[in-house]
PDB file of C-alpha atoms in Angstrom:
ATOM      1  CA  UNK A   1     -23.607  26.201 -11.028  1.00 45.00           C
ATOM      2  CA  UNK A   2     -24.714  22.718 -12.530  1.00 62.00           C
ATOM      3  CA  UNK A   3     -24.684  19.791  -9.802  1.00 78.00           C
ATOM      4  CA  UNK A   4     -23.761  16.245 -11.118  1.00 86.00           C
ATOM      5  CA  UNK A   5     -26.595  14.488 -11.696  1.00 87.00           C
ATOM      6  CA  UNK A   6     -27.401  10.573  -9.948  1.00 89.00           C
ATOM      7  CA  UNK A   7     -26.395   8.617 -13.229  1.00 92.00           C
ATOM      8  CA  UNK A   8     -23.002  10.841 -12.819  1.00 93.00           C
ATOM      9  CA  UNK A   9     -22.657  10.147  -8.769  1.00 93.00           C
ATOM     10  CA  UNK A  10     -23.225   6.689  -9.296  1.00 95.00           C
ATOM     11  CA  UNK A  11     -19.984   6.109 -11.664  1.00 95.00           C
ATOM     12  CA  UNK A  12     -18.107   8.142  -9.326  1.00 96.00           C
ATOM     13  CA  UNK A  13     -19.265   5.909  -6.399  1.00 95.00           C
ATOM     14  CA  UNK A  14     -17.931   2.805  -9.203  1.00 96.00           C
ATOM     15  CA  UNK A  15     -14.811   4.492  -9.535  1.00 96.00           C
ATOM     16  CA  UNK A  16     -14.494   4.762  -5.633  1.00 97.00           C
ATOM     17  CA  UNK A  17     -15.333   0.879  -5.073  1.00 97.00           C
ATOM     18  CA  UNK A  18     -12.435   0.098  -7.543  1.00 97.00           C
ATOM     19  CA  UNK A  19     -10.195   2.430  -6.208  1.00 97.00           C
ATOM     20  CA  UNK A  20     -11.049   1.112  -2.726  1.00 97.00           C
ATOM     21  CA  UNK A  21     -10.765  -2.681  -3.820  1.00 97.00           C
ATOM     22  CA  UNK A  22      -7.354  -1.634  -5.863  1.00 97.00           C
ATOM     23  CA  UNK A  23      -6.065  -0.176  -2.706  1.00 97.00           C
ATOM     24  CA  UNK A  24      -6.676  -2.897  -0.171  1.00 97.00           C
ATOM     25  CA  UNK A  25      -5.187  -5.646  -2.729  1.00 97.00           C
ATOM     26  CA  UNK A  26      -1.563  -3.521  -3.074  1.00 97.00           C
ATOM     27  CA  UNK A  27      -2.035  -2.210   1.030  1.00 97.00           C
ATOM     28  CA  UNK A  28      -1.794  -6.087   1.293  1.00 97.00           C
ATOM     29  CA  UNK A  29       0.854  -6.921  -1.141  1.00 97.00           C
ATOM     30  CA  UNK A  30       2.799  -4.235   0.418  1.00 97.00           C
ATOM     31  CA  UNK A  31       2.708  -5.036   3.830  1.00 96.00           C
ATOM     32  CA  UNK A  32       3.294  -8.820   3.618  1.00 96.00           C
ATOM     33  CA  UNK A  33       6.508  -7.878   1.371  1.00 96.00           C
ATOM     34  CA  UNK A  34       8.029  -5.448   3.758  1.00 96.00           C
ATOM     35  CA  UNK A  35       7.334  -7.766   6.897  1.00 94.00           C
ATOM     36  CA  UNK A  36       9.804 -10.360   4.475  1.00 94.00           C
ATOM     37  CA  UNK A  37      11.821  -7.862   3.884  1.00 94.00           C
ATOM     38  CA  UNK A  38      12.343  -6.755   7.120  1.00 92.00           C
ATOM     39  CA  UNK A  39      12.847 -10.148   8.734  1.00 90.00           C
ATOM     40  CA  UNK A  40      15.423 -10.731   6.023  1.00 91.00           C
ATOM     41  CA  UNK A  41      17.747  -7.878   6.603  1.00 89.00           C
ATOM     42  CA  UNK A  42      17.398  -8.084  10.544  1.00 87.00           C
ATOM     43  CA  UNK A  43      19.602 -11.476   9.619  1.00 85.00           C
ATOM     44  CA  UNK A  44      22.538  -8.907   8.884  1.00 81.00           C
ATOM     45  CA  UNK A  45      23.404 -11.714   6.351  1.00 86.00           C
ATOM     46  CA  UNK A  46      25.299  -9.769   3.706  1.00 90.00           C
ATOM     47  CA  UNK A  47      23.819 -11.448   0.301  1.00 91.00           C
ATOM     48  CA  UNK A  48      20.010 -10.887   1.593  1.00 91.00           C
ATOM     49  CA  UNK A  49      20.885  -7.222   3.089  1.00 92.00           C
ATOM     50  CA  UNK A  50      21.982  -6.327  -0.400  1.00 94.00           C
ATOM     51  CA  UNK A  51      19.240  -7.458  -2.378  1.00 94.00           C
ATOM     52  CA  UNK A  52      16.806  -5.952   0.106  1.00 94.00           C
ATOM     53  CA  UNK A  53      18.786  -2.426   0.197  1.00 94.00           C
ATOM     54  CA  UNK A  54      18.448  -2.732  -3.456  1.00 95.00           C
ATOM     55  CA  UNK A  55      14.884  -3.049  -3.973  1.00 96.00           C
ATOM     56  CA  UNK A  56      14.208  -0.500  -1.408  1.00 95.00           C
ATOM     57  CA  UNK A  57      16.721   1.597  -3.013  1.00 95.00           C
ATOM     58  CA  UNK A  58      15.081   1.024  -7.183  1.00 95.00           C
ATOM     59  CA  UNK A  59      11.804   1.490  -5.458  1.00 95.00           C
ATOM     60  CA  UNK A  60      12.366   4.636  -3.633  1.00 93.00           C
ATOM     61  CA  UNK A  61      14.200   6.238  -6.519  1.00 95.00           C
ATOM     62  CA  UNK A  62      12.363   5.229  -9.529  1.00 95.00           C
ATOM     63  CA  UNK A  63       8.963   7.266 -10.215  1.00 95.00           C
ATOM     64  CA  UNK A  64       5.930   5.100  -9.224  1.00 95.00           C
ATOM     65  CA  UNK A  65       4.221   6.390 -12.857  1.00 95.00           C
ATOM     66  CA  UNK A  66       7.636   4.750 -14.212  1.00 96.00           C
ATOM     67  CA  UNK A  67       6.603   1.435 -12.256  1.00 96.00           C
ATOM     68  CA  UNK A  68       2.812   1.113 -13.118  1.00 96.00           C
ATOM     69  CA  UNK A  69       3.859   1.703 -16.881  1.00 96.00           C
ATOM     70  CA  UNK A  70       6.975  -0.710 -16.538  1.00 95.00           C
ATOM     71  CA  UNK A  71       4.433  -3.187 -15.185  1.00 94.00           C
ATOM     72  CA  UNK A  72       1.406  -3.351 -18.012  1.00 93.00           C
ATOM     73  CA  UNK A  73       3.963  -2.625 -20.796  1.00 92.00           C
ATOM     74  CA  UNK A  74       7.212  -4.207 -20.303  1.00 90.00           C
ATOM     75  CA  UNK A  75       6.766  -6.965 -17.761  1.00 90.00           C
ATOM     76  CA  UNK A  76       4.178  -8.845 -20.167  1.00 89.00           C
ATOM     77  CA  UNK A  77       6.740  -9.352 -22.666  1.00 87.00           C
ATOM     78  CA  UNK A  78       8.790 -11.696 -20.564  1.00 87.00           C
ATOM     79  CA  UNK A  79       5.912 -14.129 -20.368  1.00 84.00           C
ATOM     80  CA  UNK A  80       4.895 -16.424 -22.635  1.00 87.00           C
ATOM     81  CA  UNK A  81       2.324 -15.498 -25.530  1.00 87.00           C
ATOM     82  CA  UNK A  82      -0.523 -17.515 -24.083  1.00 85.00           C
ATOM     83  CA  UNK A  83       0.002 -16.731 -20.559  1.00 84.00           C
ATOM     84  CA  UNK A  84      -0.178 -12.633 -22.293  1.00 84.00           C
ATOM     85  CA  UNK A  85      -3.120 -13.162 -23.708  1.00 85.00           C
ATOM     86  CA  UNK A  86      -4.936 -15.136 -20.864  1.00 85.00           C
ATOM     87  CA  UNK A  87      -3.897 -11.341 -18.681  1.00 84.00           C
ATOM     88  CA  UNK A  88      -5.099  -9.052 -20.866  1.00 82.00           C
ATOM     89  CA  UNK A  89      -8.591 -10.884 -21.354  1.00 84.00           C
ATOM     90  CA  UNK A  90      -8.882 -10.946 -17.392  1.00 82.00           C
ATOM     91  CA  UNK A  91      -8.526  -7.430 -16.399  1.00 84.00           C
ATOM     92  CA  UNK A  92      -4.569  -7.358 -16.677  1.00 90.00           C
ATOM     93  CA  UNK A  93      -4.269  -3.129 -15.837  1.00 93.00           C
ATOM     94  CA  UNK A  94      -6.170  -4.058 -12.273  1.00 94.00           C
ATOM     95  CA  UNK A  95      -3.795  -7.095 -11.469  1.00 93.00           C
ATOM     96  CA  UNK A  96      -0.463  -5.584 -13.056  1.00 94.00           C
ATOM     97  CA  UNK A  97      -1.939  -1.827 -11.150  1.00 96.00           C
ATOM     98  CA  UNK A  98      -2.141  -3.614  -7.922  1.00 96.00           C
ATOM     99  CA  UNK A  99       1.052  -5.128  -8.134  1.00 96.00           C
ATOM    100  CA  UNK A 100       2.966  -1.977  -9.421  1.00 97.00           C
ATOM    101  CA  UNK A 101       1.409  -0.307  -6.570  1.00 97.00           C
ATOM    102  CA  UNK A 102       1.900  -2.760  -3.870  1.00 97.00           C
ATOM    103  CA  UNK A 103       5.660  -3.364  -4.854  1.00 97.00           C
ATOM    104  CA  UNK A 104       6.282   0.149  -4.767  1.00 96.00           C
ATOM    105  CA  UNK A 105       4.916   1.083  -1.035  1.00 96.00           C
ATOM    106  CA  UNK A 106       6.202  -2.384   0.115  1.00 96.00           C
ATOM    107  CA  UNK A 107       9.776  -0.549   0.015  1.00 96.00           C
ATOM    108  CA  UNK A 108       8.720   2.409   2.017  1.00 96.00           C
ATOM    109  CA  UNK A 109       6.281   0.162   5.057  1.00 96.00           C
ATOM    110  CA  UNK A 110       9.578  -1.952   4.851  1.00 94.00           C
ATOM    111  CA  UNK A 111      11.602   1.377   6.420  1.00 93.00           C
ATOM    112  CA  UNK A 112       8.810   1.861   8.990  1.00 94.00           C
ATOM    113  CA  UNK A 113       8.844  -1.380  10.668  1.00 93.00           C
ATOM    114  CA  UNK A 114      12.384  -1.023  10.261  1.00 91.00           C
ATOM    115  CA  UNK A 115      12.649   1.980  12.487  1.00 90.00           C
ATOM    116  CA  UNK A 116      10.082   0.280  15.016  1.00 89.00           C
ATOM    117  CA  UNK A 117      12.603  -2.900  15.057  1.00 89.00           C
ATOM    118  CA  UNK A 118      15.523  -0.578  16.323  1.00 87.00           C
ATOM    119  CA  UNK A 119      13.641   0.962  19.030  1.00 87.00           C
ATOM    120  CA  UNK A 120      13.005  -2.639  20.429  1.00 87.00           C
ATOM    121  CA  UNK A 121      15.985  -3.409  22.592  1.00 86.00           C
ATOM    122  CA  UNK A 122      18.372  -6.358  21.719  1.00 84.00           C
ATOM    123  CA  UNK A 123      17.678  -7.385  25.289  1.00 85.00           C
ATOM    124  CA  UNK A 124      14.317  -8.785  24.380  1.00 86.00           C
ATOM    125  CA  UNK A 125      15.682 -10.832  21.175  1.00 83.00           C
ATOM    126  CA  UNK A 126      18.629 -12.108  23.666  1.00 83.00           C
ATOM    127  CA  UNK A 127      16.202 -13.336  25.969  1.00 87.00           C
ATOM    128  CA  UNK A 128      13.500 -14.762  24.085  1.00 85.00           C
ATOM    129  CA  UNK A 129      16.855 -16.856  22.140  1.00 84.00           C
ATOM    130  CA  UNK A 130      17.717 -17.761  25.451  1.00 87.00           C
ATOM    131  CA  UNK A 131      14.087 -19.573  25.972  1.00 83.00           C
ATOM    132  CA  UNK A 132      14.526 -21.743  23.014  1.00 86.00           C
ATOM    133  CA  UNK A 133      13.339 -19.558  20.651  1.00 85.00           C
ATOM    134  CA  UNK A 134      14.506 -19.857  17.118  1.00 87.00           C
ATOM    135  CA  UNK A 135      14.956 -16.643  15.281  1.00 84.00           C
ATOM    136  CA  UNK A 136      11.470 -16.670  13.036  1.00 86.00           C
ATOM    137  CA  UNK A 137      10.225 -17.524  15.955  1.00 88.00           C
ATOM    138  CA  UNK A 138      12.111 -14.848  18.278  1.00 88.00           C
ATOM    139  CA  UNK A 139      10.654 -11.906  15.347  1.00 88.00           C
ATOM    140  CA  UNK A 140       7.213 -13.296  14.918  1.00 86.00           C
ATOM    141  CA  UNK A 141       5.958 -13.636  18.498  1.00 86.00           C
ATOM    142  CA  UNK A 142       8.309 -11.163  20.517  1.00 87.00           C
ATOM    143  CA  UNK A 143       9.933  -8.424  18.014  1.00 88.00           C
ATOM    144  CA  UNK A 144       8.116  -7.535  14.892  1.00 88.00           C
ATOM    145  CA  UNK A 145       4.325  -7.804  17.292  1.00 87.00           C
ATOM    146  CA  UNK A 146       6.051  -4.304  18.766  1.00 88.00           C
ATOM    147  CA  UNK A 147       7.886  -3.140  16.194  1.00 89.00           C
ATOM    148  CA  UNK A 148       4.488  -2.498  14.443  1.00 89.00           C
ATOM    149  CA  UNK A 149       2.647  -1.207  17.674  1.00 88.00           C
ATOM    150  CA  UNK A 150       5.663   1.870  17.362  1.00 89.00           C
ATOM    151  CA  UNK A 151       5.285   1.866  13.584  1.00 91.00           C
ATOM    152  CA  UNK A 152       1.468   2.306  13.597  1.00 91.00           C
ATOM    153  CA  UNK A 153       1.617   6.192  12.944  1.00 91.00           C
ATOM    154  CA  UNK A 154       4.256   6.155   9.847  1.00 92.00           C
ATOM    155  CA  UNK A 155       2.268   3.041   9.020  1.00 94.00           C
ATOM    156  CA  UNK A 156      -0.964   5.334   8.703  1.00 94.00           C
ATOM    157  CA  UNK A 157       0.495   7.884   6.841  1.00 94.00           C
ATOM    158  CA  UNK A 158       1.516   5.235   4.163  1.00 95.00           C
ATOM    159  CA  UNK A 159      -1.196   3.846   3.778  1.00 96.00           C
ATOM    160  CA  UNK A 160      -3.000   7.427   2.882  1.00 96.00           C
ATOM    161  CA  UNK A 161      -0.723   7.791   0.619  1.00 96.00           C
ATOM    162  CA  UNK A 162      -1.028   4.653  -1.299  1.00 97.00           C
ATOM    163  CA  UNK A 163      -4.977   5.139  -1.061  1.00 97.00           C
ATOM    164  CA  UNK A 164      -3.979   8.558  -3.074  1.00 96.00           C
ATOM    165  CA  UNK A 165      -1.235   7.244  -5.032  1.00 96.00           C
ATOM    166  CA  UNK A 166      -4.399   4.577  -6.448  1.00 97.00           C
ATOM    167  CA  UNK A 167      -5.240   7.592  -9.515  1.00 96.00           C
ATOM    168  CA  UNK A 168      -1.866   6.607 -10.740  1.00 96.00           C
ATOM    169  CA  UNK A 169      -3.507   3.822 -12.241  1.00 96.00           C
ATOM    170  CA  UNK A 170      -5.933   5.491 -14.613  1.00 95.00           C
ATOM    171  CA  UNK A 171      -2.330   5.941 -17.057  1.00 95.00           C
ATOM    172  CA  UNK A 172      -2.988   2.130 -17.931  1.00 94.00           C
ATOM    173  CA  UNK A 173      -6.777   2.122 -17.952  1.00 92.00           C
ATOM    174  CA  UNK A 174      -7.744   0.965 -14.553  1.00 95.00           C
ATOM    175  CA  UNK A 175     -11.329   2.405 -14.120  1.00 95.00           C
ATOM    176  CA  UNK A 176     -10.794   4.152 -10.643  1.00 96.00           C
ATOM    177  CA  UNK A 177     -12.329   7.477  -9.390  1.00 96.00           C
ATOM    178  CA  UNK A 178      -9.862   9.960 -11.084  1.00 96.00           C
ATOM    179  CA  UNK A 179     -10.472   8.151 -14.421  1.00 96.00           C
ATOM    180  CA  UNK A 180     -14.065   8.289 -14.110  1.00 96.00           C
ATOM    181  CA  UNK A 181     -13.737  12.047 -12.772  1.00 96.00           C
ATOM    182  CA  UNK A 182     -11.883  12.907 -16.003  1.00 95.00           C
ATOM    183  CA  UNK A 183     -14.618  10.834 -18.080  1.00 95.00           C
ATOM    184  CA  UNK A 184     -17.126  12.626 -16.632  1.00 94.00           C
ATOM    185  CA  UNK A 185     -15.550  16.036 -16.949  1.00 93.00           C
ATOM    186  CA  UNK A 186     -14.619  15.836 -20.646  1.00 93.00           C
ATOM    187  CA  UNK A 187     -18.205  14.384 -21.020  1.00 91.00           C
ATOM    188  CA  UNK A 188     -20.387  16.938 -19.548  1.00 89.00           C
ATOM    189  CA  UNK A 189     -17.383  19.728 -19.209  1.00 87.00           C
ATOM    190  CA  UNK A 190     -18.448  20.062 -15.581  1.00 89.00           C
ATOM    191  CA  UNK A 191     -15.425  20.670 -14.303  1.00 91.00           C
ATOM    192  CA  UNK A 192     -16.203  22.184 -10.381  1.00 92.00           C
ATOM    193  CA  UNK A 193     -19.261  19.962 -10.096  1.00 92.00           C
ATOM    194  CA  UNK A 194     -17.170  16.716 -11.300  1.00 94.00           C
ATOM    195  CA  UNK A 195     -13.604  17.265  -9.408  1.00 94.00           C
ATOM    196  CA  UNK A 196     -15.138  18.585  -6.247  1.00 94.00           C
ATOM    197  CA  UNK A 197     -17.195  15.181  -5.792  1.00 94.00           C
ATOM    198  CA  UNK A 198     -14.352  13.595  -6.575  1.00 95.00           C
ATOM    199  CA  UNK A 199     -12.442  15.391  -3.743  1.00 95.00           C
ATOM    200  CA  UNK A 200     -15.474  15.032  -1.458  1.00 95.00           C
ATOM    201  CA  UNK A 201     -15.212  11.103  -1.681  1.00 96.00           C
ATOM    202  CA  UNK A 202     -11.087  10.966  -1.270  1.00 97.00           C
ATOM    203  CA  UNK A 203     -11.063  12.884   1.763  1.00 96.00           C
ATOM    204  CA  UNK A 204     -13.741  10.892   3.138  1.00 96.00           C
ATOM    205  CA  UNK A 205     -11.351   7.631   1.986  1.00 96.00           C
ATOM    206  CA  UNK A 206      -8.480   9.591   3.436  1.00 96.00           C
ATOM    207  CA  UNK A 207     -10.552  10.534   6.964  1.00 96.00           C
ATOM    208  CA  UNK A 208     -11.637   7.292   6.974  1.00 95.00           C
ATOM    209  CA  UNK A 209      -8.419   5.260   7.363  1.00 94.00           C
ATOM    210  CA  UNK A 210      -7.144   7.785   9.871  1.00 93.00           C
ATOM    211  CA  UNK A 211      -9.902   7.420  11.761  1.00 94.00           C
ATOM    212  CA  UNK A 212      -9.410   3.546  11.397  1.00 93.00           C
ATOM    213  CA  UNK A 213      -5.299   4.077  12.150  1.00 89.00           C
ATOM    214  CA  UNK A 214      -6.043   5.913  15.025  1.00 90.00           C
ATOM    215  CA  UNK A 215      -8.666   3.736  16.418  1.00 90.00           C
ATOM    216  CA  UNK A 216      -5.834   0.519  15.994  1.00 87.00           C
ATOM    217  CA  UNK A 217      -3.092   2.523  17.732  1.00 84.00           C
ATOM    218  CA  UNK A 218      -5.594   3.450  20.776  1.00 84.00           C
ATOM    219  CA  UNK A 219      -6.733  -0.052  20.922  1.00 81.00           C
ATOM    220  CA  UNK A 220      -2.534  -1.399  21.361  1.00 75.00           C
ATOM    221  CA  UNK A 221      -1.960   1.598  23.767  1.00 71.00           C
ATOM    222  CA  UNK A 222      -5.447   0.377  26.356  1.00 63.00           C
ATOM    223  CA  UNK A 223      -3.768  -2.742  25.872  1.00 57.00           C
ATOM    224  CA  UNK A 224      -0.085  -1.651  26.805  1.00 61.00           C
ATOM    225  CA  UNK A 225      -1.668   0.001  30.447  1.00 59.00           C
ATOM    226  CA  UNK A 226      -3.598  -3.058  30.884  1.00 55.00           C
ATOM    227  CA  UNK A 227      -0.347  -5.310  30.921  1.00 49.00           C
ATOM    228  CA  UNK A 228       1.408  -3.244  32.768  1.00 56.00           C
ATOM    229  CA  UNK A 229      -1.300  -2.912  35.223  1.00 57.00           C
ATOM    230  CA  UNK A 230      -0.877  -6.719  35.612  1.00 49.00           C
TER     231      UNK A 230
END
């Protein structure tokens, strides 16, 4: 069996930094959109609870593959020529990747928090109202706070799979590991050597942010005793 050679681990270890740096840009994107979107619905105003059911509903349904390849090839043409060709000459399939990506798991995280907002009780929003509260207020320092302590797990489990979902991204060029894996592959035609570093470094990605999800949720749960303690 032929081993990879350090020239060979060293692209792989480029691909991993861009598929690393392409994941915490849409993880990002993703999570600041669903927190809007999440505030927004808990309004129960009828206009903004439609237009959020309906992007969660196009992104949930439409193939992510779909999405990335909507984004580099169709989006572009609504802007205008120079603002095209000012993307394309600044690494527009990283950018337009990114935000394919982080659109896309923004619906999902969005139904996470959502299911840790109903397992707060309405009590809690009642009462902080009745302090003075105003209702941004009421969601940003009493509600959402534990709505994501309950949503850590699901919360996790997205996040792997966005961190996977990242070799999506080679269909529009992005350099990431799987692109460089396949690069590698069809250069040297070492296919066990090439894919099984590849699968090396995304389980160590994957065991990585579990062990980081798992070190948040124990951190909130020491803090949980501790207040009730008090």
């Amino acid at each position: 069996m032929t081993f990879l050679d350090s020239a060979q681990l060293l692209q792989l270890a480029s691909g991993m930094v861009t598929t690393l740096q392409l994941f915490a840009v849409a993880w990002v994107l993703a999570f600041s959109i669903a927190l809007t979107l999440t505030v927004v619905r808990a309004t129960n105003f009828k206009a903004a609870t439609f237009v959020v059911d309906a992007y969660v509903e196009y992104h949930r349904n439409v193939p992510l593959l779909v999405q990335v390849l909507f984004w580099y090839f169709g989006m572009p043409e609504l802007l205008p020529e120079s603002v095209r060709g000012w993307l394309y000459q600044h690494n527009a399939e990283m950018s337009l990747a990114a935000i394919a990506l982080g659109l896309g798991s923004a619906a999902y995280v969005a139904e996470d928090i959502r299911s840790g907002l109903r397992a707060i009780p309405m009590t809690q929003f009642e009462a902080a109202r009745a302090l003075g509260c105003s209702y941004l207020q009421c969601m940003r320092l009493v509600i959402v706070p534990q709505a994501l302590r309950i949503a850590i797990p699901p919360l996790v489990g997205r996040a792997l799979l966005l961190f996977k979902n990242t070799s999506v991204a080679m269909a529009i060029g992005v350099v990431e590991l799987t692109y460089q894996t396949r690069e590698i592959e069809n250069e040297t035609y070492r296919t066990f050597a090439t894919f099984g570093a590849a699968t090396i470094m995304y389980l160590i990605g994957s065991f990585l942010l579990m062990y980081i999800g798992s070190r948040v949720q124990a951190r909130y749960s020491l803090a949980r005793k501790e207040a009730r303690r008090v």
